[in-house]
Coordinates of C-alpha atoms and ligand atoms in Angstrom, one line a residue:
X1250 CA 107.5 66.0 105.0
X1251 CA 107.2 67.6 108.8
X1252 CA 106.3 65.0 111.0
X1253 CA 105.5 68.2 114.3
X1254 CA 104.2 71.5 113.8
X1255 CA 104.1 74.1 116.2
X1256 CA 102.3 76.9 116.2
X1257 CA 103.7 79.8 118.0
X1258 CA 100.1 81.6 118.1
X1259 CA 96.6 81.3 119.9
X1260 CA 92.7 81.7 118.9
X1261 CA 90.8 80.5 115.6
X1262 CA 94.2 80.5 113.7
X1263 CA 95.9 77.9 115.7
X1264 CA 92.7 76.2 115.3
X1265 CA 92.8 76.4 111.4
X1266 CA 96.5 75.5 111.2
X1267 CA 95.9 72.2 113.5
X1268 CA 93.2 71.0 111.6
X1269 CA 95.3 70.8 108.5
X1270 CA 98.1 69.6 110.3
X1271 CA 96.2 67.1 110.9
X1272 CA 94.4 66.7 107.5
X1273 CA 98.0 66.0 106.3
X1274 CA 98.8 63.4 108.9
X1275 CA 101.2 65.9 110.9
X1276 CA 101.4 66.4 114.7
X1277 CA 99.7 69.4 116.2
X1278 CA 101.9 71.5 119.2
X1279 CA 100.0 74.1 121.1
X1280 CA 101.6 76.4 123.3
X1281 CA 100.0 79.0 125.4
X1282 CA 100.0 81.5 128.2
X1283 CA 97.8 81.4 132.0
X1284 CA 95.0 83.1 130.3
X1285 CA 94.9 80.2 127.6
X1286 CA 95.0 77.5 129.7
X1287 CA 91.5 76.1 128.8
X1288 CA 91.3 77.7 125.3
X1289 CA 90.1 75.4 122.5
X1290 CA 93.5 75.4 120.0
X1291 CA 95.2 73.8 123.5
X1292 CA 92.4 71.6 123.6
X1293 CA 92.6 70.2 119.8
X1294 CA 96.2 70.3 119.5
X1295 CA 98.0 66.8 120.3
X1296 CA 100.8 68.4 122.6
X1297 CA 100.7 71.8 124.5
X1298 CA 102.9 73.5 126.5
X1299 CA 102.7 76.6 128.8
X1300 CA 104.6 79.5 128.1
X1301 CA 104.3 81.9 130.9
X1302 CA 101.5 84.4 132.2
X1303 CA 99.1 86.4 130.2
X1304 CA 101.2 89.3 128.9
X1305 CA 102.0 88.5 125.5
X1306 CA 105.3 89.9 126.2
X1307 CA 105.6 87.0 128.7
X1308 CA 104.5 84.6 126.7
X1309 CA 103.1 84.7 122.7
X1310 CA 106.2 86.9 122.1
X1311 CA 108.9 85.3 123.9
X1312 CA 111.2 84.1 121.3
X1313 CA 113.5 82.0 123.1
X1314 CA 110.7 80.0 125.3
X1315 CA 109.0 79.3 122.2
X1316 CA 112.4 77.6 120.5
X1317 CA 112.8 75.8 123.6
X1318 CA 109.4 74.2 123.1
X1319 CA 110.2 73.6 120.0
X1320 CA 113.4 71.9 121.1
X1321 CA 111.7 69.7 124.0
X1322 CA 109.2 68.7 121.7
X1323 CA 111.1 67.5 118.8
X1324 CA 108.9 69.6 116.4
X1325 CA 110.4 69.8 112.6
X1326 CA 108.7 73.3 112.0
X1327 CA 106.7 76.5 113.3
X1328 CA 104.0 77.9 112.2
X1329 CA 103.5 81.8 113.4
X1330 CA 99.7 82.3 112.2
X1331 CA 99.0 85.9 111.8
X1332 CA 100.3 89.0 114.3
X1333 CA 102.5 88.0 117.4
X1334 CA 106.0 87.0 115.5
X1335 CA 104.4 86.2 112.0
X1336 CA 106.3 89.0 110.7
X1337 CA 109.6 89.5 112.9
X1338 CA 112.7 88.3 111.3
X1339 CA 114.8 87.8 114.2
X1340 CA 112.3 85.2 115.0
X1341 CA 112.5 83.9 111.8
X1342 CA 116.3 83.9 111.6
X1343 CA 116.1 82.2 115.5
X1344 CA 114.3 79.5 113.7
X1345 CA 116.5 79.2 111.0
X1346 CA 119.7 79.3 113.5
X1347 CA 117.5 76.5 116.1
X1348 CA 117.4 74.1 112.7
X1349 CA 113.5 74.5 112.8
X1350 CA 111.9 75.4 109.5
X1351 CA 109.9 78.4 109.9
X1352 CA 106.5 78.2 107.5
X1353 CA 106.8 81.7 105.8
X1354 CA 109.2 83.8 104.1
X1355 CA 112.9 84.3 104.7
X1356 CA 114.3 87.3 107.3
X1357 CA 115.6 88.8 104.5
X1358 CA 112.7 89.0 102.6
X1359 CA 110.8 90.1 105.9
X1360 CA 112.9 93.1 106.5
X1361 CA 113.0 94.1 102.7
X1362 CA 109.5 94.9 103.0
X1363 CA 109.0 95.6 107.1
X1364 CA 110.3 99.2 106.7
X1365 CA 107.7 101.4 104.2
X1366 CA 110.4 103.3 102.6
X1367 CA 113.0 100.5 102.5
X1368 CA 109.7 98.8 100.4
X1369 CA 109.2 101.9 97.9
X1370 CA 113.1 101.6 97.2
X1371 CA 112.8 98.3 96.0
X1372 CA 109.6 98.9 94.2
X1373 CA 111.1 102.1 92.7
X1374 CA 114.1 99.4 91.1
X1375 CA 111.1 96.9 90.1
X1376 CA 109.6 99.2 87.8
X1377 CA 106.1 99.5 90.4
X1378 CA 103.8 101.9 90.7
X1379 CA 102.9 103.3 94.3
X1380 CA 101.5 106.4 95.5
X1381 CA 103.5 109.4 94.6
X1382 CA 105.6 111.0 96.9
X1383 CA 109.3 110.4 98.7
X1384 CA 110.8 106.5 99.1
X1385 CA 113.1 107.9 101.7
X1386 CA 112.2 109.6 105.5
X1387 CA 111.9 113.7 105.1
X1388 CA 114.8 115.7 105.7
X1389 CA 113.2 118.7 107.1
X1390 CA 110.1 120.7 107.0
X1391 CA 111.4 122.5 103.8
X1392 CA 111.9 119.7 102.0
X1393 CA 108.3 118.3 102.9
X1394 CA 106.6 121.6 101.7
X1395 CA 108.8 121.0 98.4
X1396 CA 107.7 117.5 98.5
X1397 CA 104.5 118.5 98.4
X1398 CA 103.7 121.3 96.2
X1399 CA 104.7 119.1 93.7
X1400 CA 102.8 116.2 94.2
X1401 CA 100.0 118.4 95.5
X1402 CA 97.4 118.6 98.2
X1403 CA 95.9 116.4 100.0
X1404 CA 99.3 114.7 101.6
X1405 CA 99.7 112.2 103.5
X1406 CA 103.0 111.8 106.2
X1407 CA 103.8 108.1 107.1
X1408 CA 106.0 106.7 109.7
X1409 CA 108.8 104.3 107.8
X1410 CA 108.0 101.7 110.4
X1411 CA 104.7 102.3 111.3
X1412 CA 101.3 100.5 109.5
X1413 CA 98.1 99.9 110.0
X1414 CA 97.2 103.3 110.0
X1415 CA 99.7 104.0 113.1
X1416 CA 101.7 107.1 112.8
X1417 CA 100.0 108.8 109.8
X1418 CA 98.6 112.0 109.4
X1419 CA 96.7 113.3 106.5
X1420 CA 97.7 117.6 105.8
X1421 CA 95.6 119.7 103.7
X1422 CA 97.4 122.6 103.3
X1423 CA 101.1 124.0 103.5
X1424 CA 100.1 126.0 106.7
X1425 CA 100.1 122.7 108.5
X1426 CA 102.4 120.5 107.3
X1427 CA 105.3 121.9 109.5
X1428 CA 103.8 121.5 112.9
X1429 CA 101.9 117.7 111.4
X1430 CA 106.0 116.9 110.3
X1431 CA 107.1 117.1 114.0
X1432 CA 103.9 115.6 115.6
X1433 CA 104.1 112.8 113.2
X1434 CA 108.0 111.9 113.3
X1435 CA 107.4 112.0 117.4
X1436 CA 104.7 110.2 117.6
X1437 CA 106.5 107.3 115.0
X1438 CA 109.7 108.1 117.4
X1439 CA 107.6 106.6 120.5
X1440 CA 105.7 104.0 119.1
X1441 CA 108.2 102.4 116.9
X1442 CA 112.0 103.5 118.1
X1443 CA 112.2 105.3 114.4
X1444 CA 111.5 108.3 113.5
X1445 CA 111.5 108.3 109.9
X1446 CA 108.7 110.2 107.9
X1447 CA 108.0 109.9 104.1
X1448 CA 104.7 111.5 102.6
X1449 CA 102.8 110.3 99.6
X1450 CA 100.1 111.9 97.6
X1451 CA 96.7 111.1 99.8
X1452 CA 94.3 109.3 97.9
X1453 CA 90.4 110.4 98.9
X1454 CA 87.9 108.0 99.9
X1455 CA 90.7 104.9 98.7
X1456 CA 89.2 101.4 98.1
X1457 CA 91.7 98.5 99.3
X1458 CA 92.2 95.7 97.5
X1459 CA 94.5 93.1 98.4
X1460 CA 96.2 90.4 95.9
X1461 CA 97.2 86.9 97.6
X1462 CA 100.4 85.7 96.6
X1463 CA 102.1 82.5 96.8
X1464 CA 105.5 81.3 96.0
X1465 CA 107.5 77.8 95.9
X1466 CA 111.3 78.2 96.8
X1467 CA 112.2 77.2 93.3
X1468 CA 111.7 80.9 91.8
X1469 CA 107.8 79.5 91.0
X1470 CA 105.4 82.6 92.3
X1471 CA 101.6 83.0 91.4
X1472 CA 98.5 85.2 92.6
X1473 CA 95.4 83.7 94.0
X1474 CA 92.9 86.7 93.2
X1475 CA 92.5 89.6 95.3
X1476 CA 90.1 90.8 98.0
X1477 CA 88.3 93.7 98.8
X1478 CA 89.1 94.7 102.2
X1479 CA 87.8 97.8 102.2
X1480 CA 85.1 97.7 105.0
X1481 CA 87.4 98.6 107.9
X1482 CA 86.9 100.3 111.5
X1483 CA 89.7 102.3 112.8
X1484 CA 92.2 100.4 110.5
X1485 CA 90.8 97.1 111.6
X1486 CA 88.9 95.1 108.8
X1487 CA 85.8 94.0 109.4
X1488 CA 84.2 92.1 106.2
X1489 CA 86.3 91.2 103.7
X1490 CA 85.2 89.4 100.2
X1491 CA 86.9 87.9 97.3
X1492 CA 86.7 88.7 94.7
X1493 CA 86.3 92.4 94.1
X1494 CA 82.8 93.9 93.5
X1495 CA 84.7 95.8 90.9
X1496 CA 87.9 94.3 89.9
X1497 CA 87.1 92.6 86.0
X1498 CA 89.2 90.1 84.9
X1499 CA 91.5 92.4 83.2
X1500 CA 92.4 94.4 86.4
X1501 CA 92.7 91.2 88.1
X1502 CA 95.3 90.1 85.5
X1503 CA 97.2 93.3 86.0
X1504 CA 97.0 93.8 89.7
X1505 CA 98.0 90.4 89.7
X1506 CA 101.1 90.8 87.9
X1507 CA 102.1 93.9 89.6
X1508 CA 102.3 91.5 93.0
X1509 CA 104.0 88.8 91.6
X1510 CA 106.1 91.3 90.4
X1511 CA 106.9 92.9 94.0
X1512 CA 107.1 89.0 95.6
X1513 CA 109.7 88.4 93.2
X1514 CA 111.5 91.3 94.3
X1515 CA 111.8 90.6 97.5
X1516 CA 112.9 87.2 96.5
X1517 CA 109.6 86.0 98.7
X1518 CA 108.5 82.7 99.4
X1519 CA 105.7 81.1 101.0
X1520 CA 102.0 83.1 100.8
X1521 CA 102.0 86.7 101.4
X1522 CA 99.6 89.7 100.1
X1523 CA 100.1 92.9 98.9
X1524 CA 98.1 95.9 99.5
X1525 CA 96.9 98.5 96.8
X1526 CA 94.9 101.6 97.5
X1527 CA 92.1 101.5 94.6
X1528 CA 91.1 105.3 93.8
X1529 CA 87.7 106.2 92.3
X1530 CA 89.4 106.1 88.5
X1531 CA 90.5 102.4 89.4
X1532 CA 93.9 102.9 89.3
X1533 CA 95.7 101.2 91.8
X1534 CA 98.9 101.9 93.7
X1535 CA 101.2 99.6 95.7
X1536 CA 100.8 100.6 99.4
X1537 CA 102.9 97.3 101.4
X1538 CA 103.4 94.0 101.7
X1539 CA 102.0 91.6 104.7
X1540 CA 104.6 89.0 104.6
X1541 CA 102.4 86.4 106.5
X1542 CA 99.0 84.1 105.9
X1543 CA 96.2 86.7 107.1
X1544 CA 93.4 86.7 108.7
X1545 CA 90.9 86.6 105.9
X1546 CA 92.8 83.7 104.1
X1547 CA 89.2 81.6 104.0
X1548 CA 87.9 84.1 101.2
X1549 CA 90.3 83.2 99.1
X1550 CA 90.6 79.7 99.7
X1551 CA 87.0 79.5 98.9
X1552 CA 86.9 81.1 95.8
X1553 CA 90.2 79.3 94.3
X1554 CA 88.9 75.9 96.0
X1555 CA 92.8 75.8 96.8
X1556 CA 94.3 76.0 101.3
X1557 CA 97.1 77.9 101.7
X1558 CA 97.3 76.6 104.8
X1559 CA 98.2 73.0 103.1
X1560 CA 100.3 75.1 100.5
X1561 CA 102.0 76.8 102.8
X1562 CA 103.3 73.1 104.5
X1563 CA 104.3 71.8 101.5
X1564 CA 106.1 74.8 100.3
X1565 CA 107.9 74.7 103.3
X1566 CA 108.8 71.3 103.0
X1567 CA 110.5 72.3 99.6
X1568 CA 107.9 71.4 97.1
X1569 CA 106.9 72.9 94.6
X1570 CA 104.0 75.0 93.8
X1571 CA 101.6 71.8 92.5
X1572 CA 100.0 74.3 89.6
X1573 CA 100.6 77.4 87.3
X1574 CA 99.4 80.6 87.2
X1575 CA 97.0 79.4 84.1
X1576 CA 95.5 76.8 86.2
X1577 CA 94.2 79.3 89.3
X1578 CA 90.5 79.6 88.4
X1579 CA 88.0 81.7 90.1
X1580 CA 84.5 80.5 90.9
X1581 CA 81.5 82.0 93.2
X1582 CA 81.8 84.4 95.7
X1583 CA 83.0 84.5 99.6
X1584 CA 82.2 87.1 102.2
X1585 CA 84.2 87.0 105.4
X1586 CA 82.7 88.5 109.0
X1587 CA 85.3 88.9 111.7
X1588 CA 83.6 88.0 115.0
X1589 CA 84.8 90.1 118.0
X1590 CA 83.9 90.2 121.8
X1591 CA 83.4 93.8 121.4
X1592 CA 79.8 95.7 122.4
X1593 CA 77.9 97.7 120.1
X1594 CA 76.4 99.9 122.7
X1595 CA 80.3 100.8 124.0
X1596 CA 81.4 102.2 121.5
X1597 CA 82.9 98.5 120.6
X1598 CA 85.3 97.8 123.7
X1599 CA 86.6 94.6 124.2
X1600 CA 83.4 92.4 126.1
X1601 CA 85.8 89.7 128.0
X1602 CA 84.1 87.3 130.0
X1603 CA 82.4 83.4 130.3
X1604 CA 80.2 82.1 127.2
X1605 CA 77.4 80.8 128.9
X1606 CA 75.3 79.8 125.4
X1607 CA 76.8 79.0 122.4
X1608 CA 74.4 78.3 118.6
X1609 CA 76.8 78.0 115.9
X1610 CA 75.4 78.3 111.9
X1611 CA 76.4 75.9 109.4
X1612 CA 74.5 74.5 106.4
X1613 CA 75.0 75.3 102.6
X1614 CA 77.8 77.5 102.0
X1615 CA 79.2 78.1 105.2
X1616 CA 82.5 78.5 106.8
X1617 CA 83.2 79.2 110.8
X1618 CA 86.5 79.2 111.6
X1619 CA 86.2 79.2 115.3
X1620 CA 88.7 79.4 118.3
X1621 CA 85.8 79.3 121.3
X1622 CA 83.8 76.8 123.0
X1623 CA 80.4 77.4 125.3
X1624 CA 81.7 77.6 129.0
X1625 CA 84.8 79.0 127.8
X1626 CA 86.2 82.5 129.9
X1627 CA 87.2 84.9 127.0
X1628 CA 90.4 86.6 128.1
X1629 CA 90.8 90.1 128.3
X1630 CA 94.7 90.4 127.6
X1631 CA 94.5 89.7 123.9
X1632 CA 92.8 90.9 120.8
X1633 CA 88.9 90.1 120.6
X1634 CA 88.6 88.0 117.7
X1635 CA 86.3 85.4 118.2
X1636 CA 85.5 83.7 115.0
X1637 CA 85.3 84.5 111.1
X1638 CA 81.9 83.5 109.7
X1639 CA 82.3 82.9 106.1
X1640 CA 79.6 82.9 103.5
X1641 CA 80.1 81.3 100.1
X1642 CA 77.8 81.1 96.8
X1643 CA 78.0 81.1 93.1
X1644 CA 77.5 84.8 93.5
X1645 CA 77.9 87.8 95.8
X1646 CA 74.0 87.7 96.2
X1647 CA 73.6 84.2 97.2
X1648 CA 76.8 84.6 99.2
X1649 CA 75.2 87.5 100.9
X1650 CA 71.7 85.6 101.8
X1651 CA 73.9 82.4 103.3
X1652 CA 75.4 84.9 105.6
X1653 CA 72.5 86.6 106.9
X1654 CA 70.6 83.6 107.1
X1655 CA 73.7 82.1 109.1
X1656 CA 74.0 85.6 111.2
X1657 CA 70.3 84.4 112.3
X1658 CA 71.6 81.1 113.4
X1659 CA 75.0 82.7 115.6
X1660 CA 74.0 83.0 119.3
X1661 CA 77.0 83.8 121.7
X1662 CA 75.3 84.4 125.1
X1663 CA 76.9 85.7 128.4
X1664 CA 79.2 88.4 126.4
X1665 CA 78.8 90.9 123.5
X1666 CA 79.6 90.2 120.3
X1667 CA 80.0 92.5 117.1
X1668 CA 77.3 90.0 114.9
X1669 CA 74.2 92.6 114.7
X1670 CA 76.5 95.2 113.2
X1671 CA 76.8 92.8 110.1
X1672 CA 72.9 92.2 109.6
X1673 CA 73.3 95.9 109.2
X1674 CA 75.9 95.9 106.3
X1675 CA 74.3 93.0 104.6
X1676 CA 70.9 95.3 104.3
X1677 CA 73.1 98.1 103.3
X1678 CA 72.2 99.1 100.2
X1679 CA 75.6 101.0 99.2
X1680 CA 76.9 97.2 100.9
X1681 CA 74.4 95.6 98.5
X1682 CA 75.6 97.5 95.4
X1683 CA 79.2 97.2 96.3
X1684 CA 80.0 100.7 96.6
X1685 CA 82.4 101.0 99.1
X1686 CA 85.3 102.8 100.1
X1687 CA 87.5 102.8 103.5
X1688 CA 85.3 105.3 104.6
X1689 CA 82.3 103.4 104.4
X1690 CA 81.8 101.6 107.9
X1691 CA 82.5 105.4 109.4
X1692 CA 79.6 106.9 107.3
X1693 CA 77.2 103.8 108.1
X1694 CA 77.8 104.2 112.1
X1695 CA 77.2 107.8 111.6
X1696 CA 74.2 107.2 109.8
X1697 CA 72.6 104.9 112.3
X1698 CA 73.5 106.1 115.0
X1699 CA 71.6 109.4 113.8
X1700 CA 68.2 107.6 112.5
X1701 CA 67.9 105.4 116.3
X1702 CA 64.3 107.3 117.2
X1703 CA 64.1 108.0 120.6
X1704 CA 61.8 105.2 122.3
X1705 CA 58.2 106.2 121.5
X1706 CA 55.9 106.7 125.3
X1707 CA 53.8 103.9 123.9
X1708 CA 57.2 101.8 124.0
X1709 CA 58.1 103.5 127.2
X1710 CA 54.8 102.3 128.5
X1711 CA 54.7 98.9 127.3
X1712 CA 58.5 98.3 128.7
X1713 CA 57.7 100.0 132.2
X1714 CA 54.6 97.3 132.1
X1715 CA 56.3 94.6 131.1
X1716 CA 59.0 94.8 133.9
X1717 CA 55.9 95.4 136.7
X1718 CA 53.9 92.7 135.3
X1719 CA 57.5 90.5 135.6
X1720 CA 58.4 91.7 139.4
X1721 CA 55.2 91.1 140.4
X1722 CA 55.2 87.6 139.1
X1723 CA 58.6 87.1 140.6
X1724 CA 57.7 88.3 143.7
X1725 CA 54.8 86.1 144.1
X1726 CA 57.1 83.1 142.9
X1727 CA 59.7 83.7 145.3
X1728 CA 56.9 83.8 147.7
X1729 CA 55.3 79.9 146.4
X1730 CA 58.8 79.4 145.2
X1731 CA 56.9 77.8 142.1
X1732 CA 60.4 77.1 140.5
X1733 CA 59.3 79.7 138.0
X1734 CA 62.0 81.7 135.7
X1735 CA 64.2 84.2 138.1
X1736 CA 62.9 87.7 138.3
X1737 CA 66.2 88.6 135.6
X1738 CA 64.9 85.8 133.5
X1739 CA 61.1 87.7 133.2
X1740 CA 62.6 91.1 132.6
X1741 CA 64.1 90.1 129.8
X1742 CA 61.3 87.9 128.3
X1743 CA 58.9 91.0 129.5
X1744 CA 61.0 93.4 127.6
X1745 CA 61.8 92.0 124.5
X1746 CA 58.0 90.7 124.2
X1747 CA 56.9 94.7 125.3
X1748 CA 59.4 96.0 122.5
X1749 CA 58.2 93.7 119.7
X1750 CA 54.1 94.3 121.1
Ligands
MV4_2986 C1 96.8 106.0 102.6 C2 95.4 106.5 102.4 C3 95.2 107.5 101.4 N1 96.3 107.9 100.7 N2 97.8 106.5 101.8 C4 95.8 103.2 106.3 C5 96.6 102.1 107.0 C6 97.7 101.8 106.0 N3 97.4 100.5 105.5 C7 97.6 102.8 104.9 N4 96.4 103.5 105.1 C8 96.0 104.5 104.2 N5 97.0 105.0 103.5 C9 97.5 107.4 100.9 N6 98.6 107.9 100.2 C10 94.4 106.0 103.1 C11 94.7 105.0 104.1 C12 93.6 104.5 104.9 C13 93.2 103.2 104.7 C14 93.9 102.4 103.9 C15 93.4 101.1 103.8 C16 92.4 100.6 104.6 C17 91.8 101.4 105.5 C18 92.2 102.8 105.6 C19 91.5 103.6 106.4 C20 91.9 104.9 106.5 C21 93.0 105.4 105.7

């Protein structure tokens, strides 16, 4: 077994890897650029080594600085965690080639399924469904409007090397696919180096539902449930749950088969996922592969009482999976929140900048998975995740009341945070009824954002009142300097008290 990990990442993850490093009696390396410096996975880790400035280009991504820590340090094996180099195979094969075992799948197995059309060949030769269309980039704008008369309208073009929703372009009639062909192979052209194009059949208002995977090097490969995914804003999820408001047992078993099926054909190992696109009829059609652990592991962890993040070690240590398919059971119900430093009344740009309170929730059923600390600076350079808040119970219901009830207890003062979007969800009823589609966030912003009543004169009134009542107290405090609150401190207890009068 590994005696040193490192993990080439930063944030909750590295968190969540170290602490089951250390469950497992295994050393914990840190490494981490300028902007890191005080962050909370350098702090927990038991080595930690700088990597350069703040860039991630300078730092998170630099390949060859990362093997030298790995070098100086002695460590056995890296861990990636989720974005960064989680999913590049030179990094992977730089691992292999440095004689440090890296904790996911094989190069090969990464660039099987990295390219989207290189993906649809292979499933094609598996036997697996996906979304009708081409497994190869478009010739020419001809052979699109072929393409696509016989598949029919709605299309959708998608760049070979693109995901996430980058490069993609939906086209609802022939008129426009010719001019959408071009914007869409020069737009993949500049943001990935490749211009390739393929189109697929667009399905409307898709659900989707991701199946975790896990496989032993020894040819052993089972799937750990799936998770509905589905509540996402601009292509970045926001809740996730496991398992499926509508995914029975049956589905399960099948969907379930389908990505064992697609692991073994990319001759995976270690835990990966594989995302469907759920249409309104339920049928479901392979869409790609995620070749890394992913953000909203927890959910699943929770529900199979099983962590990957253990699994993942011991797989690759060369052990085999401890269990069979026939022994994953499912119990209860898990509902992940991602966290973000992102404000609500801006339109959700990043909110960088020092916590100055922190109240974090715990109690029955649930899960934070933190990578912040009160009198921490969060940095600007990198994505905004904060923290996943996870709430767990026997059902979706009591799952849902442990997270609003925790929601109640999260206080992150001195920046903005995403948390009061959720309290809306939760109260949602389509949320609430589990009727949702990758559309629904989108319709639910819409929908608030419409009903928020202009403030009432009586609230004007009562605000304007509050704040003069609050000045004038300051005023004559500063005066008798009676040590009382500062004037900022009595606007804000005036206002909120004159908006709940
Ligand atoms: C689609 C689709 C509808 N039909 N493909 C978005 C990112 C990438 N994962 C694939 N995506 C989609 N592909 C076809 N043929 C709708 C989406 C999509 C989506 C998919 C999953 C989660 C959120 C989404 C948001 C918008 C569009």
């Amino acid at each position: 077994m590994f005696k040193k990990i490192l993990i080439a990442n930063r944030g909750e993850i590295v968190v969540r890897v170290i602490r089951a490093c250390h469950e497992l009696g295994i050393a914990a390396v840190a490494v981490y650029s300028d902007a890191d410096r005080a962050a909370l996975h350098v702090r927990k880790a038991d080595e930690a080594y700088r990597l350069g400035p703040a860039p991630a280009s300078e730092s998170y991504l630099k390949i060859e600085t990362i093997l030298d820590v790995a070098k100086k340090c002695r460590a056995d094996a890296i861990h990636p965690g989720y974005g960064f180099l989680s999913e590049n195979a030179k990094f992977a094969r730089a691992c292999a080639e440095a004689g440090v075992k890296f904790i996911g799948p094989s190069a090969a197995s990464m660039e099987m399924m990295g390219s989207k059309t290189r993906a649809r060949q292979n499933m094609e030769k598996a036997g697996i469904p996906f979304v009708p269309g081409t497994s190869r980039g478009l010739e020419s704008p001809e052979q699109a409007l072929q393409v696509a008369d016989k598949i029919g309208y709605p299309i959708m073009l998608k760049a070979a090397a693109g995901g996430g929703g980058k490069g993609m372009r939906l086209v609802h009639t022939a008129g426009e696919l010719k001019a959408a062909l071009e914007a869409a192979q020069s737009e993949a052209q500049r943001s990935f180096g490749d211009s390739e194009v393929y189109i697929e059949k667009a399905i409307v208002n898709p659900r989707h539902i991701e199946m975790q995977v896990l496989a032993d090097e020894h040819g052993n490969t089972v799937y750990l449930g799936e998770r509905e995914c589905s509540i996402q804003r601009r292509h970045q999820k926001v809740v996730e749950e496991a398992p499926s408001p509508i995914v029975d047992a049956d589905m399960r078993r099948r969907m379930g088969e389908v990505a064992v099926r697609v692991a073994k054909a990319a001759n995976y190992a270690n835990a990966g996922t594989i995302e469907f696109l759920v249409d309104q009829q339920k049928n479901f059609y392979f869409l790609e592969m995620n070749t890394r652990l992913q953000v909203e592991h927890p959910v699943t962890e929770l529900v199979t009482g099983l962590d990957l993040v253990h699994l993942q070690i011991h797989i690759a240590a060369g052990q085999k999976l401890p269990f069979k398919q026939e022994d994953v059971q499912l119990r209860g119900h898990a509902i992940e929140c991602r966290i973000y430093a992102e404000d609500p009344e801006n339109n959700y740009f990043p909110s960088p900048g020092k916590i100055v309170t922190l109240a974090e929730p715990a109690g029955p059923g649930i899960r934070l998975d933190g990578g912040i600390y009160e009198g921490w600076t969060v940095p600007i350079d990198y994505d905004p995740l904060l923290a996943k808040l996870v709430g767990y119970g026997a059902d979706r219901s009591q799952a849902t009341m442990r997270l609003e009830r925790a929601l109640g207890e999260y206080f992150v003062g001195g920046i903005q945070t995403n948390a009061g979007l959720f309290r809306r969800i939760l109260k949602d009823a389509d949320f609430q009824a589990g009727r949702l589609d990758t559309g629904y966030l989108d319709r639910l912003l819409k929908s608030s954002s419409e009903k928020i009543e202009p403030a009432s004169s009586k609230e004007i009134a009562a605000i304007g009142a509050g704040i003069f009542a609050a000045l004038e107290t300051e005023s004559a405090a500063t005066r008798n300097d009676s040590g009382k609150p500062s004037k900022s401190e009595w606007t804000k207890t005036a206002r909120a008290e004159a908006l709940h009068s």
